[in-house]
Amino acid sequence: SDPSSTFVDRVHRADRIVTELRLALIHDYAPSLGDNLESLYLFVEGRLAQAAVQRGPEPVREAKLILERLQGAWDQVGGASQ
């Protein structure tokens, strides 16, 4: 199998996941938080689209960094509630 097409397939899969996260946002409870998360998800989607076009890892690294930071924030929220 072509490594380039495998890379693009994985990038598209990641993009679908991020898109679902963005579409699941409910802005009613915390509009500013929802708007900020939506902006971050849109940025990540843009970087993943760029990665698919360029077939290069740098935009994926940028997207991953944002998502890792978001995960860290969620982990802190989860730990604070225990």
Rosetta silent file (secondary structure, phi, psi, omega in degrees, C-alpha in Angstrom):
SEQUENCE: SDPSSTFVDRVHRADRIVTELRLALIHDYAPSLGDNLESLYLFVEGRLAQAAVQRGPEPVREAKLILERLQGAWDQVGGASQ
SCORE:     score description
SCORE:     0.000 S_00000001
   1 L     0.000  149.786 -176.786    0.000    0.000    0.000 S_00000001
   2 L   -74.090  119.450 -179.539    1.096    3.546   -0.747 S_00000001
   3 H   -59.415  -32.440  179.761    2.475    5.233    2.416 S_00000001
   4 H   -65.883  -41.690 -179.527    1.275    8.592    1.134 S_00000001
   5 H   -72.957  -32.041  175.266   -2.323    7.417    0.816 S_00000001
   6 H   -64.116  -42.987  177.041   -2.149    5.749    4.257 S_00000001
   7 H   -58.594  -49.061 -178.894   -0.950    9.069    5.715 S_00000001
   8 H   -63.339  -40.769  177.135   -3.798   10.950    4.038 S_00000001
   9 H   -59.218  -43.278 -179.865   -6.338    8.355    5.214 S_00000001
  10 H   -67.949  -38.399  177.648   -5.154    8.774    8.800 S_00000001
  11 H   -64.450  -42.871  178.337   -5.244   12.556    8.536 S_00000001
  12 H   -64.130  -37.134  177.776   -8.813   12.392    7.190 S_00000001
  13 H   -63.895  -46.177  177.985   -9.806   10.078   10.040 S_00000001
  14 H   -60.830  -40.804  179.780   -8.358   12.503   12.596 S_00000001
  15 H   -62.760  -40.638  178.353  -10.163   15.364   10.853 S_00000001
  16 H   -63.077  -38.119  178.735  -13.502   13.521   11.079 S_00000001
  17 H   -65.479  -46.784 -179.879  -12.974   13.023   14.816 S_00000001
  18 H   -64.393  -38.735  177.188  -12.148   16.692   15.391 S_00000001
  19 H   -61.058  -42.852  177.929  -15.131   17.729   13.270 S_00000001
  20 H   -63.221  -40.226  176.401  -17.414   15.566   15.420 S_00000001
  21 H   -60.230  -44.177 -179.474  -15.991   17.144   18.573 S_00000001
  22 H   -64.829  -44.200 -178.105  -16.666   20.603   17.144 S_00000001
  23 H   -68.659  -22.194 -179.924  -20.195   19.727   16.032 S_00000001
  24 L   -83.240   -7.582 -179.259  -20.965   18.285   19.485 S_00000001
  25 L   -62.629  138.254  175.074  -20.216   21.576   21.237 S_00000001
  26 L  -115.144  110.773 -174.587  -23.161   23.093   23.060 S_00000001
  27 L   -80.588  -11.431 -173.236  -22.679   26.837   23.313 S_00000001
  28 L   -61.992  -39.496 -172.102  -25.730   27.432   25.543 S_00000001
  29 L   -81.292  -35.315  179.694  -24.073   26.732   28.897 S_00000001
  30 L  -146.798   79.639 -173.850  -20.799   28.582   28.401 S_00000001
  31 H   -53.994  -41.277 -177.252  -20.929   30.565   25.145 S_00000001
  32 H   -68.867  -40.172  176.433  -17.411   31.955   25.422 S_00000001
  33 H   -63.332  -44.836  178.216  -15.900   28.525   26.167 S_00000001
  34 H   -59.507  -42.316  179.068  -17.849   27.014   23.274 S_00000001
  35 H   -64.601  -42.072 -179.747  -16.647   29.747   20.931 S_00000001
  36 H   -65.678  -43.854  178.122  -13.028   29.294   22.037 S_00000001
  37 H   -63.912  -41.124  178.674  -13.168   25.521   21.629 S_00000001
  38 H   -60.175  -42.752  178.255  -14.811   25.902   18.235 S_00000001
  39 H   -61.788  -41.980  178.277  -12.012   28.227   17.126 S_00000001
  40 H   -64.539  -44.504  179.317   -9.385   25.749   18.289 S_00000001
  41 H   -63.314  -40.222  177.899  -11.119   22.846   16.563 S_00000001
  42 H   -63.797  -39.768  176.638  -11.430   24.875   13.342 S_00000001
  43 H   -61.098  -46.941  179.801   -7.724   25.696   13.525 S_00000001
  44 H   -60.771  -44.148  178.195   -6.899   21.995   14.006 S_00000001
  45 H   -59.443  -40.080  178.183   -9.165   21.057   11.080 S_00000001
  46 H   -64.265  -41.398  178.840   -7.337   23.610    8.932 S_00000001
  47 H   -66.087  -39.484  178.679   -3.932   22.217    9.885 S_00000001
  48 H   -66.325  -38.330  176.117   -5.099   18.682    9.130 S_00000001
  49 H   -61.789  -41.815  178.239   -6.415   19.804    5.736 S_00000001
  50 H   -63.502  -40.394  178.786   -3.038   21.398    5.050 S_00000001
  51 H   -61.789  -40.445 -179.993   -1.277   18.185    6.066 S_00000001
  52 H   -65.261  -37.934  179.655   -3.416   16.184    3.640 S_00000001
  53 H   -71.747  -47.184 -177.538   -2.570   18.547    0.787 S_00000001
  54 H   -76.451  -21.138 -173.142    1.141   18.813    1.599 S_00000001
  55 L    54.266   41.928 -178.321    1.402   15.165    2.646 S_00000001
  56 L  -129.931  155.076 -172.795    3.731   16.422    5.344 S_00000001
  57 L   -81.145  -20.063 -172.743    3.955   15.939    9.088 S_00000001
  58 H   -60.123  -46.951  177.384    4.481   19.529   10.298 S_00000001
  59 H   -62.561  -30.875  177.211    0.795   20.598   10.212 S_00000001
  60 H   -66.723  -41.172  177.845   -0.073   17.318   11.972 S_00000001
  61 H   -59.283  -43.092  179.369    2.444   18.138   14.715 S_00000001
  62 H   -63.420  -44.399  179.137    0.809   21.543   15.189 S_00000001
  63 H   -63.515  -42.771 -178.888   -2.677   20.001   15.352 S_00000001
  64 H   -62.737  -40.759  179.553   -1.475   17.324   17.769 S_00000001
  65 H   -60.130  -45.192  177.956    0.060   19.934   20.068 S_00000001
  66 H   -61.093  -47.640 -177.894   -3.255   21.802   20.316 S_00000001
  67 H   -65.416  -36.600  177.472   -5.180   18.589   20.982 S_00000001
  68 H   -65.529  -39.252  178.003   -2.674   17.443   23.612 S_00000001
  69 H   -65.999  -40.591  176.336   -3.027   20.764   25.418 S_00000001
  70 H   -62.307  -43.436  178.785   -6.814   20.460   25.310 S_00000001
  71 H   -61.143  -41.923  178.059   -6.575   16.922   26.671 S_00000001
  72 H   -60.350  -40.188  177.873   -4.328   18.162   29.482 S_00000001
  73 H   -64.974  -42.979  178.412   -6.890   20.812   30.380 S_00000001
  74 H   -65.182  -38.466  177.288   -9.688   18.222   30.420 S_00000001
  75 H   -60.934  -40.556  178.223   -7.520   15.926   32.550 S_00000001
  76 H   -65.419  -40.480  177.767   -7.072   18.751   35.079 S_00000001
  77 H   -63.355  -43.890  178.925  -10.827   19.382   35.154 S_00000001
  78 H   -63.789  -40.149  179.148  -11.450   15.667   35.682 S_00000001
  79 H   -69.115  -31.667 -179.470   -8.847   15.480   38.439 S_00000001
  80 H   -70.624  -25.067 -177.044  -10.301   18.523   40.185 S_00000001
  81 L   -87.164   -4.069 -178.079  -13.720   16.877   40.448 S_00000001
  82 L   -87.459    0.000    0.000  -12.405   13.781   42.229 S_00000001
